[in-house]
């Protein structure tokens, strides 16, 4: 029996307050959609089956190089983090899996598995960490990891990834995500080609150790922590990696890892076309890798990404099954609330994309009717699908209004009493 | 009696097809809004009184330095343009004024005025043109106009602006918009300070000639046509201009004239706070001054701009009455359709901004409840206000679905028969 | 015997004025370099053998969508253009070939060949044009060319490219450059995947027609003329094209076609590593595809690109022989002067890159000595190699100071008398 | 007598190795410059009198939100930091002052003063810190400081700034630099206008406490640590601050705090023109506020900034005396080496700007001779002024090659033995 962090009674009571309004809105939307030839229940059904993984590191308060301002009741370790993740899933019914970060989340694998089982949570892609030094580590990653000029450092980074696979195997994960901070801060510091050759050799070794039913996700990023060049800087390099490594290697797209003005949805389309879209790290951003809540800044962009995903489903693209994961930094909000909200926003974009009249769109595209093609997308996008999202949650036992219900539950106050305050960060790093 | 380019019967017939669905949607939305304490009819009433000027140059097909691909039935001159503008207003009831560009639209002022009266159109801000050379012009603007190193060229540019004021006076305009292309393509080409000093002196002369009830709008732009520096490059410089010139001088914000990633809504707020927001050139863009249809790329950004405007209304800011104008380039659509759609999108953003629960927002801001503050804006934004927009049009005699009605009218086919094909542009300018 | 547009006597007289100072500077630089273990004459020799093609369209005055301000004595057609190109080469001895643009430069191939021979000029890569409509063309490229939804339009675009190959064959070209403007201005307007599939099928047909000793260059560009999406938007897509087509297909890098902040030298390195660097369109830019003179805005970036090229030479990379071409728009300068200056700047970057102490750099890179690695590049970069460039020109019969010599020759005044003034452009396209 | 951290003998010995080559290079450069009408010794004299402050925080190893990789022998506190700063000045003779950061550098003011005196160092602008929480602080800056919604928090931030002034007074500083991290991560989180009003009121109070001979520098920044909006986001807002506060308030320009593609040298010119340029935080960047070593990424941009400064000197602008300070983060280099190199690069840009032929430039600007104007700047820029910089150092008792001399001194190894290793940072903040 699943251990529940929020009392089912509370959820029911909160839902009762909102059930009648939801019913009315849902019915009105259903009628309006039926005039457009859309069966609202079919959409709600698809939304209810759409899931996104939450990152274990996302339930702690994030920060910048200038400071970290801790929140109340921050998780003390992976078991607290899993508790917090279970709250998100219980209320949204959208996040049944958690993505771990090693070594941050290192623990006895049997206990991890048992805790996950108890909370009704599975484990999504494993994340290795070779962008910071763990205490006691023999070789520093200051000048790189998988692409380091020193063979022993590369070896250490490879071994760490192999260990991540082993942990993942034991807890039921099926994928490894590799993001490295390797790069340079000065022209000349690194040899672009030799660095990338070393990276490819190292990754080939990790790839070889991958179980047959696993996928390897490599993640590109334009800059940060390296400020002149990054080894895996964009989707072009990322594609070369996945293509060089083999059929189990795929590209991961983090929405915040691109140059200004980049058309990200087009990158998604290209990776789908060439069979190498592994999945997403969802978040939103205005300037750089701001790691803000999904949909908070440019919701239409998120919709356009989902428009590509639904289009690929619609065209029944072979082997298309991208992984959906959130990767955010919650600096000024309660992380649980941000993750609840983000999971909703991601489902919102999915629901809106499901409403696109694809036959009409095909026709407009074929006729180069740019205005009506645009309007076809906008029409789906501007539909207020909140009743669909709320109904999907409600029907699955979640909350009609998950943030309000979370606040009503007093969960944060409760854990704040149990978990000691963590220390503020920052200072000196300017 | 107003001359109508689209038969009233046709509009009525088209509206009849959609009236029942609209009624149903409007009622459902009304009920939903009333649960949020909002009176839908009050909102519809405000939307019906919100207007935006269309640019005379916008009804012709635009292009790029690479090519211009003409459309069918392009206007042959200002009188054709006014006909086209009247169609937009007739269907949307949102665009009762037209902004002229001199010398492109130069004509007998009495005829202009009479044509406007006949069509039920007024004249918005006058636009001078010193960024291209008119045939027979004595001095070229190749190296600048109001900031040119040569006094005679500056004089010519000043006189041109004075003439624009004269024309505007005669036809009922109340504002002059000055956008110059002055700048440089090479470091060293221009002396930043001397250029700006010359510009300020020239503008002071134009300002002096401004009628008492007019406003002078200066427009900033980061780059293009100058590719290294631009004399009026950003809102900082624009503010210095308005502040130097005097109380009738204001800053015009074109949404596409900023650096990548710029927070435009914040610039709007600053200009409101310091009493210098003149108004807008609405459009949308992804890369540079792309001049795409308003709301086509980042609709949430447009909403956030209107959120500032409605907030200023709400706070009853003294002297706050910004001018709303569209400035777009329609390269691949029927310009009339793009302007219809853009006027709707602008009203949409306004309507959404009216739905923001400002008391709740104030509270969240005061409490630093970032998540709920954001959610308060998103809730208003994601409301599908199309029924409000459609009802506002319908009640004012416009079309429930103005693009569909326009297509049904056959207007473009008709004018295509009357107006000879214009020639393709481009070639040689790469 | 080569037909000379600038009198050899004049060049000699101008050189005489500067020979003594050059000798002194060259000797001092030689001594300084010899202390760094570098033989100045060896560098001068390599520089003298470095060539870059000029674009035929570059000798006319360019413009923007707002206006084109013609210069004096603009070339009336390809034969005038070749005359102008010969002046550039005569003075710089750096630009022995011209790159043609079809249909702009269409002419009798025998006459073209004869004119080139007479002037001592060869023909570099051919450029097709499917981004604007030629008079009388059956199908418009308004909505695309090689990726158009309409098969007949694609066919026309393919045939045009085949014709370019035929013309090129007849005049001694060995490459075809394909840049298309295809893309979209609105989300939804184009289906990303289908567009790219159509493009690849069309390009495969062109590729099939390529002579065995030719190369096919595809060129990517982030945006403009399309403002929401571009079919060949970045090097990732460009690599996929070259890889799909076959061993004669390569990627062309135009320095101005990237997202803001992009590390272009790294893209160059990646394309070299994967055997797909075709060559360059050199220019400089600050904002978008500004097409300014090479080295005018960010000269260090140009150096860093050449650092990759010289490094590849140094490592003796198999099949490495990129094409060097200029692609610029000269809006405010005499195009001949800008091309002279640009050819010099490109050679300057090459000369500076030849001075990098690669053994030292290797050591610093291996040791992660970021500061000294950076300093090693900077030391080469800050060396004033003008004496080397001047000596290379002088020894080959060119001018020590080519711009001053050009001005002294009165060439522009002379052709201004012969060639009628061209008309100003712009107006209406805002 | 000044306490020297590097033995004078060592410097002399190292200089001896390089004196002959320097003499030769200096003489050759002198001859070449004299042909351009420039007296090299006059330039060397001006360079020798150009100074830049080093930031106390810059001698520690910086980091990112992902990790901090400590270096060896990191300073344990302000007194160690001052030792390190004295090394930089001893070798470069370019950095006689240090800029402190409070509370990081808080110490007994008499000891501070004595230590500075002993090392021959003065104190530049004071820096307050309200972007991170100090241990034991009553109110958190998580949601802002001078613009916080809570009056007590604003009060605390004001008091902190007043304390900085007091400390500064005691140690001989003459300026206060205020940079705040205040802003928001979500649309709606902050009210733009009210936040700025609160900021202005708070700053007015700080301004009031400023001694008569002090200056107040406010610093703008586009983003980070706030990722949606920043209270002092650009120079426009910064100008409004300085203008509102009064004649002792000026704008500080950090080169890394702007939007992509921004023409920073133009902002410098505007602030000079309107009497509000306070000074600089020098550094370099490619993507965001990368805080890389000055001149490492875009050295021509640094030159163009200095071109404005020297032009203002040349025009004898009233009240023009900007403060020169470095603000960098040294993540992968020895901070002392980076600061030595940066001080040199800043002097390099100054020296190059002194070489610009301003009469010739004026003429080209007046005649709109864009090519020769650009060439005039480029000619000065490409002059290798290293002999001038080295001679200026040598003549003042510094090192001809300061980095090599520093390495030869073994200073870092020595302090590494005395100072315990600091801990790695990062982890958890992703």
PDB file of N, CA, C and O in Angstrom, chain D residues 346-394:
ATOM      1  N   UNK D 346      44.364  46.160 -20.180  1.00  0.00           N
ATOM      2  CA  UNK D 346      43.653  47.431 -20.067  1.00  0.00           C
ATOM      3  C   UNK D 346      44.598  48.574 -20.450  1.00  0.00           C
ATOM      4  O   UNK D 346      44.224  49.479 -21.199  1.00  0.00           O
ATOM      5  N   UNK D 347      45.823  48.484 -19.976  1.00  0.00           N
ATOM      6  CA  UNK D 347      46.800  49.501 -20.401  1.00  0.00           C
ATOM      7  C   UNK D 347      47.064  49.393 -21.906  1.00  0.00           C
ATOM      8  O   UNK D 347      47.306  50.402 -22.569  1.00  0.00           O
ATOM      9  N   UNK D 348      47.039  48.186 -22.421  1.00  0.00           N
ATOM     10  CA  UNK D 348      47.269  48.022 -23.859  1.00  0.00           C
ATOM     11  C   UNK D 348      46.208  48.780 -24.654  1.00  0.00           C
ATOM     12  O   UNK D 348      46.522  49.522 -25.587  1.00  0.00           O
ATOM     13  N   UNK D 349      44.962  48.592 -24.257  1.00  0.00           N
ATOM     14  CA  UNK D 349      43.880  49.273 -24.967  1.00  0.00           C
ATOM     15  C   UNK D 349      44.034  50.790 -24.857  1.00  0.00           C
ATOM     16  O   UNK D 349      43.781  51.528 -25.817  1.00  0.00           O
ATOM     17  N   UNK D 350      44.451  51.226 -23.692  1.00  0.00           N
ATOM     18  CA  UNK D 350      44.661  52.666 -23.505  1.00  0.00           C
ATOM     19  C   UNK D 350      45.786  53.163 -24.410  1.00  0.00           C
ATOM     20  O   UNK D 350      45.649  54.190 -25.093  1.00  0.00           O
ATOM     21  N   UNK D 351      46.888  52.427 -24.421  1.00  0.00           N
ATOM     22  CA  UNK D 351      48.026  52.829 -25.262  1.00  0.00           C
ATOM     23  C   UNK D 351      47.627  52.872 -26.737  1.00  0.00           C
ATOM     24  O   UNK D 351      47.959  53.816 -27.466  1.00  0.00           O
ATOM     25  N   UNK D 352      46.904  51.845 -27.172  1.00  0.00           N
ATOM     26  CA  UNK D 352      46.476  51.825 -28.575  1.00  0.00           C
ATOM     27  C   UNK D 352      45.584  53.024 -28.886  1.00  0.00           C
ATOM     28  O   UNK D 352      45.705  53.646 -29.945  1.00  0.00           O
ATOM     29  N   UNK D 353      44.686  53.330 -27.951  1.00  0.00           N
ATOM     30  CA  UNK D 353      43.783  54.459 -28.182  1.00  0.00           C
ATOM     31  C   UNK D 353      44.537  55.782 -28.235  1.00  0.00           C
ATOM     32  O   UNK D 353      44.132  56.712 -28.935  1.00  0.00           O
ATOM     33  N   UNK D 354      45.650  55.857 -27.503  1.00  0.00           N
ATOM     34  CA  UNK D 354      46.468  57.078 -27.565  1.00  0.00           C
ATOM     35  C   UNK D 354      47.102  57.267 -28.936  1.00  0.00           C
ATOM     36  O   UNK D 354      47.472  58.378 -29.310  1.00  0.00           O
ATOM     37  N   UNK D 355      47.245  56.161 -29.671  1.00  0.00           N
ATOM     38  CA  UNK D 355      47.906  56.233 -30.987  1.00  0.00           C
ATOM     39  C   UNK D 355      46.976  56.660 -32.115  1.00  0.00           C
ATOM     40  O   UNK D 355      47.420  56.867 -33.243  1.00  0.00           O
ATOM     41  N   UNK D 356      45.682  56.736 -31.830  1.00  0.00           N
ATOM     42  CA  UNK D 356      44.739  57.112 -32.894  1.00  0.00           C
ATOM     43  C   UNK D 356      45.040  58.528 -33.373  1.00  0.00           C
ATOM     44  O   UNK D 356      45.163  59.448 -32.560  1.00  0.00           O
ATOM     45  N   UNK D 357      45.141  58.674 -34.665  1.00  0.00           N
ATOM     46  CA  UNK D 357      45.362  59.998 -35.267  1.00  0.00           C
ATOM     47  C   UNK D 357      44.022  60.729 -35.275  1.00  0.00           C
ATOM     48  O   UNK D 357      43.218  60.596 -36.206  1.00  0.00           O
ATOM     49  N   UNK D 358      43.782  61.517 -34.237  1.00  0.00           N
ATOM     50  CA  UNK D 358      42.449  62.101 -34.065  1.00  0.00           C
ATOM     51  C   UNK D 358      42.143  63.227 -35.061  1.00  0.00           C
ATOM     52  O   UNK D 358      40.973  63.441 -35.409  1.00  0.00           O
ATOM     53  N   UNK D 359      43.147  63.882 -35.517  1.00  0.00           N
ATOM     54  CA  UNK D 359      42.875  64.894 -36.552  1.00  0.00           C
ATOM     55  C   UNK D 359      42.430  64.226 -37.843  1.00  0.00           C
ATOM     56  O   UNK D 359      41.473  64.654 -38.490  1.00  0.00           O
ATOM     57  N   UNK D 360      43.172  63.196 -38.216  1.00  0.00           N
ATOM     58  CA  UNK D 360      42.790  62.465 -39.434  1.00  0.00           C
ATOM     59  C   UNK D 360      41.390  61.890 -39.268  1.00  0.00           C
ATOM     60  O   UNK D 360      40.540  61.993 -40.164  1.00  0.00           O
ATOM     61  N   UNK D 361      41.127  61.318 -38.109  1.00  0.00           N
ATOM     62  CA  UNK D 361      39.815  60.705 -37.861  1.00  0.00           C
ATOM     63  C   UNK D 361      38.700  61.741 -37.980  1.00  0.00           C
ATOM     64  O   UNK D 361      37.672  61.492 -38.619  1.00  0.00           O
ATOM     65  N   UNK D 362      38.911  62.888 -37.373  1.00  0.00           N
ATOM     66  CA  UNK D 362      37.919  63.961 -37.483  1.00  0.00           C
ATOM     67  C   UNK D 362      37.597  64.259 -38.942  1.00  0.00           C
ATOM     68  O   UNK D 362      36.439  64.418 -39.329  1.00  0.00           O
ATOM     69  N   UNK D 363      38.635  64.346 -39.727  1.00  0.00           N
ATOM     70  CA  UNK D 363      38.447  64.654 -41.147  1.00  0.00           C
ATOM     71  C   UNK D 363      37.645  63.568 -41.846  1.00  0.00           C
ATOM     72  O   UNK D 363      36.691  63.856 -42.590  1.00  0.00           O
ATOM     73  N   UNK D 364      37.990  62.327 -41.608  1.00  0.00           N
ATOM     74  CA  UNK D 364      37.265  61.241 -42.256  1.00  0.00           C
ATOM     75  C   UNK D 364      35.807  61.209 -41.800  1.00  0.00           C
ATOM     76  O   UNK D 364      34.893  60.942 -42.584  1.00  0.00           O
ATOM     77  N   UNK D 365      35.589  61.492 -40.525  1.00  0.00           N
ATOM     78  CA  UNK D 365      34.206  61.503 -40.021  1.00  0.00           C
ATOM     79  C   UNK D 365      33.415  62.626 -40.681  1.00  0.00           C
ATOM     80  O   UNK D 365      32.268  62.447 -41.082  1.00  0.00           O
ATOM     81  N   UNK D 366      34.059  63.768 -40.792  1.00  0.00           N
ATOM     82  CA  UNK D 366      33.384  64.918 -41.404  1.00  0.00           C
ATOM     83  C   UNK D 366      33.017  64.624 -42.863  1.00  0.00           C
ATOM     84  O   UNK D 366      31.953  65.007 -43.342  1.00  0.00           O
ATOM     85  N   UNK D 367      33.922  63.903 -43.543  1.00  0.00           N
ATOM     86  CA  UNK D 367      33.717  63.599 -44.969  1.00  0.00           C
ATOM     87  C   UNK D 367      32.949  62.305 -45.192  1.00  0.00           C
ATOM     88  O   UNK D 367      32.794  61.876 -46.336  1.00  0.00           O
ATOM     89  N   UNK D 368      32.551  61.629 -44.111  1.00  0.00           N
ATOM     90  CA  UNK D 368      31.878  60.335 -44.228  1.00  0.00           C
ATOM     91  C   UNK D 368      32.711  59.318 -45.005  1.00  0.00           C
ATOM     92  O   UNK D 368      32.184  58.510 -45.764  1.00  0.00           O
ATOM     93  N   UNK D 369      33.993  59.371 -44.771  1.00  0.00           N
ATOM     94  CA  UNK D 369      34.893  58.397 -45.386  1.00  0.00           C
ATOM     95  C   UNK D 369      35.003  57.218 -44.405  1.00  0.00           C
ATOM     96  O   UNK D 369      35.948  57.093 -43.628  1.00  0.00           O
ATOM     97  N   UNK D 370      33.987  56.367 -44.483  1.00  0.00           N
ATOM     98  CA  UNK D 370      33.844  55.289 -43.496  1.00  0.00           C
ATOM     99  C   UNK D 370      35.048  54.358 -43.527  1.00  0.00           C
ATOM    100  O   UNK D 370      35.536  53.921 -42.485  1.00  0.00           O
ATOM    101  N   UNK D 371      35.537  54.065 -44.700  1.00  0.00           N
ATOM    102  CA  UNK D 371      36.643  53.113 -44.800  1.00  0.00           C
ATOM    103  C   UNK D 371      37.903  53.645 -44.135  1.00  0.00           C
ATOM    104  O   UNK D 371      38.553  52.935 -43.357  1.00  0.00           O
ATOM    105  N   UNK D 372      38.251  54.873 -44.411  1.00  0.00           N
ATOM    106  CA  UNK D 372      39.481  55.416 -43.836  1.00  0.00           C
ATOM    107  C   UNK D 372      39.321  55.736 -42.346  1.00  0.00           C
ATOM    108  O   UNK D 372      40.282  55.657 -41.581  1.00  0.00           O
ATOM    109  N   UNK D 373      38.098  56.062 -41.939  1.00  0.00           N
ATOM    110  CA  UNK D 373      37.864  56.262 -40.507  1.00  0.00           C
ATOM    111  C   UNK D 373      38.106  54.946 -39.771  1.00  0.00           C
ATOM    112  O   UNK D 373      38.821  54.896 -38.761  1.00  0.00           O
ATOM    113  N   UNK D 374      37.541  53.892 -40.293  1.00  0.00           N
ATOM    114  CA  UNK D 374      37.738  52.564 -39.699  1.00  0.00           C
ATOM    115  C   UNK D 374      39.217  52.189 -39.712  1.00  0.00           C
ATOM    116  O   UNK D 374      39.765  51.711 -38.717  1.00  0.00           O
ATOM    117  N   UNK D 375      39.858  52.429 -40.829  1.00  0.00           N
ATOM    118  CA  UNK D 375      41.274  52.099 -40.984  1.00  0.00           C
ATOM    119  C   UNK D 375      42.129  52.899 -39.989  1.00  0.00           C
ATOM    120  O   UNK D 375      43.137  52.399 -39.485  1.00  0.00           O
ATOM    121  N   UNK D 376      41.717  54.126 -39.714  1.00  0.00           N
ATOM    122  CA  UNK D 376      42.456  54.952 -38.763  1.00  0.00           C
ATOM    123  C   UNK D 376      42.437  54.331 -37.361  1.00  0.00           C
ATOM    124  O   UNK D 376      43.462  54.289 -36.664  1.00  0.00           O
ATOM    125  N   UNK D 377      41.287  53.829 -36.982  1.00  0.00           N
ATOM    126  CA  UNK D 377      41.216  53.127 -35.690  1.00  0.00           C
ATOM    127  C   UNK D 377      42.000  51.818 -35.739  1.00  0.00           C
ATOM    128  O   UNK D 377      42.756  51.495 -34.819  1.00  0.00           O
ATOM    129  N   UNK D 378      41.832  51.086 -36.810  1.00  0.00           N
ATOM    130  CA  UNK D 378      42.499  49.790 -36.923  1.00  0.00           C
ATOM    131  C   UNK D 378      44.017  49.933 -36.911  1.00  0.00           C
ATOM    132  O   UNK D 378      44.730  49.093 -36.366  1.00  0.00           O
ATOM    133  N   UNK D 379      44.480  50.972 -37.547  1.00  0.00           N
ATOM    134  CA  UNK D 379      45.928  51.182 -37.606  1.00  0.00           C
ATOM    135  C   UNK D 379      46.505  51.359 -36.204  1.00  0.00           C
ATOM    136  O   UNK D 379      47.554  50.808 -35.880  1.00  0.00           O
ATOM    137  N   UNK D 380      45.811  52.150 -35.393  1.00  0.00           N
ATOM    138  CA  UNK D 380      46.269  52.332 -34.010  1.00  0.00           C
ATOM    139  C   UNK D 380      46.152  51.018 -33.247  1.00  0.00           C
ATOM    140  O   UNK D 380      47.059  50.618 -32.522  1.00  0.00           O
ATOM    141  N   UNK D 381      45.049  50.346 -33.461  1.00  0.00           N
ATOM    142  CA  UNK D 381      44.769  49.112 -32.714  1.00  0.00           C
ATOM    143  C   UNK D 381      45.783  48.023 -33.038  1.00  0.00           C
ATOM    144  O   UNK D 381      46.191  47.276 -32.164  1.00  0.00           O
ATOM    145  N   UNK D 382      46.176  47.924 -34.292  1.00  0.00           N
ATOM    146  CA  UNK D 382      47.035  46.800 -34.632  1.00  0.00           C
ATOM    147  C   UNK D 382      48.514  47.062 -34.355  1.00  0.00           C
ATOM    148  O   UNK D 382      49.343  46.172 -34.518  1.00  0.00           O
ATOM    149  N   UNK D 383      48.831  48.261 -33.916  1.00  0.00           N
ATOM    150  CA  UNK D 383      50.201  48.534 -33.501  1.00  0.00           C
ATOM    151  C   UNK D 383      50.526  47.680 -32.274  1.00  0.00           C
ATOM    152  O   UNK D 383      49.761  47.673 -31.311  1.00  0.00           O
ATOM    153  N   UNK D 384      51.619  46.976 -32.329  1.00  0.00           N
ATOM    154  CA  UNK D 384      51.995  46.143 -31.188  1.00  0.00           C
ATOM    155  C   UNK D 384      52.685  47.023 -30.144  1.00  0.00           C
ATOM    156  O   UNK D 384      53.866  47.337 -30.254  1.00  0.00           O
ATOM    157  N   UNK D 385      51.909  47.421 -29.126  1.00  0.00           N
ATOM    158  CA  UNK D 385      52.404  48.371 -28.128  1.00  0.00           C
ATOM    159  C   UNK D 385      53.066  47.680 -26.942  1.00  0.00           C
ATOM    160  O   UNK D 385      53.379  48.344 -25.944  1.00  0.00           O
ATOM    161  N   UNK D 386      53.274  46.396 -27.030  1.00  0.00           N
ATOM    162  CA  UNK D 386      53.890  45.680 -25.908  1.00  0.00           C
ATOM    163  C   UNK D 386      55.200  46.349 -25.459  1.00  0.00           C
ATOM    164  O   UNK D 386      55.444  46.475 -24.253  1.00  0.00           O
ATOM    165  N   UNK D 387      56.061  46.798 -26.375  1.00  0.00           N
ATOM    166  CA  UNK D 387      57.280  47.480 -25.901  1.00  0.00           C
ATOM    167  C   UNK D 387      56.979  48.710 -25.045  1.00  0.00           C
ATOM    168  O   UNK D 387      57.698  48.979 -24.074  1.00  0.00           O
ATOM    169  N   UNK D 388      55.942  49.424 -25.373  1.00  0.00           N
ATOM    170  CA  UNK D 388      55.572  50.591 -24.566  1.00  0.00           C
ATOM    171  C   UNK D 388      55.137  50.154 -23.169  1.00  0.00           C
ATOM    172  O   UNK D 388      55.568  50.713 -22.155  1.00  0.00           O
ATOM    173  N   UNK D 389      54.297  49.133 -23.125  1.00  0.00           N
ATOM    174  CA  UNK D 389      53.816  48.646 -21.830  1.00  0.00           C
ATOM    175  C   UNK D 389      54.967  48.123 -20.985  1.00  0.00           C
ATOM    176  O   UNK D 389      55.067  48.410 -19.782  1.00  0.00           O
ATOM    177  N   UNK D 390      55.847  47.362 -21.628  1.00  0.00           N
ATOM    178  CA  UNK D 390      56.971  46.773 -20.890  1.00  0.00           C
ATOM    179  C   UNK D 390      57.906  47.861 -20.380  1.00  0.00           C
ATOM    180  O   UNK D 390      58.385  47.811 -19.246  1.00  0.00           O
ATOM    181  N   UNK D 391      58.158  48.848 -21.218  1.00  0.00           N
ATOM    182  CA  UNK D 391      59.038  49.936 -20.800  1.00  0.00           C
ATOM    183  C   UNK D 391      58.426  50.718 -19.638  1.00  0.00           C
ATOM    184  O   UNK D 391      59.129  51.118 -18.701  1.00  0.00           O
ATOM    185  N   UNK D 392      57.121  50.938 -19.710  1.00  0.00           N
ATOM    186  CA  UNK D 392      56.458  51.655 -18.615  1.00  0.00           C
ATOM    187  C   UNK D 392      56.616  50.893 -17.308  1.00  0.00           C
ATOM    188  O   UNK D 392      56.862  51.482 -16.252  1.00  0.00           O
ATOM    189  N   UNK D 393      56.469  49.598 -17.370  1.00  0.00           N
ATOM    190  CA  UNK D 393      56.643  48.789 -16.157  1.00  0.00           C
ATOM    191  C   UNK D 393      58.087  48.846 -15.670  1.00  0.00           C
ATOM    192  O   UNK D 393      58.365  49.097 -14.498  1.00  0.00           O
ATOM    193  N   UNK D 394      58.982  48.605 -16.621  1.00  0.00           N
ATOM    194  CA  UNK D 394      60.407  48.554 -16.271  1.00  0.00           C
ATOM    195  C   UNK D 394      60.862  49.870 -15.624  1.00  0.00           C
ATOM    196  O   UNK D 394      61.524  49.868 -14.590  1.00  0.00           O
TER     197      UNK D 394
END
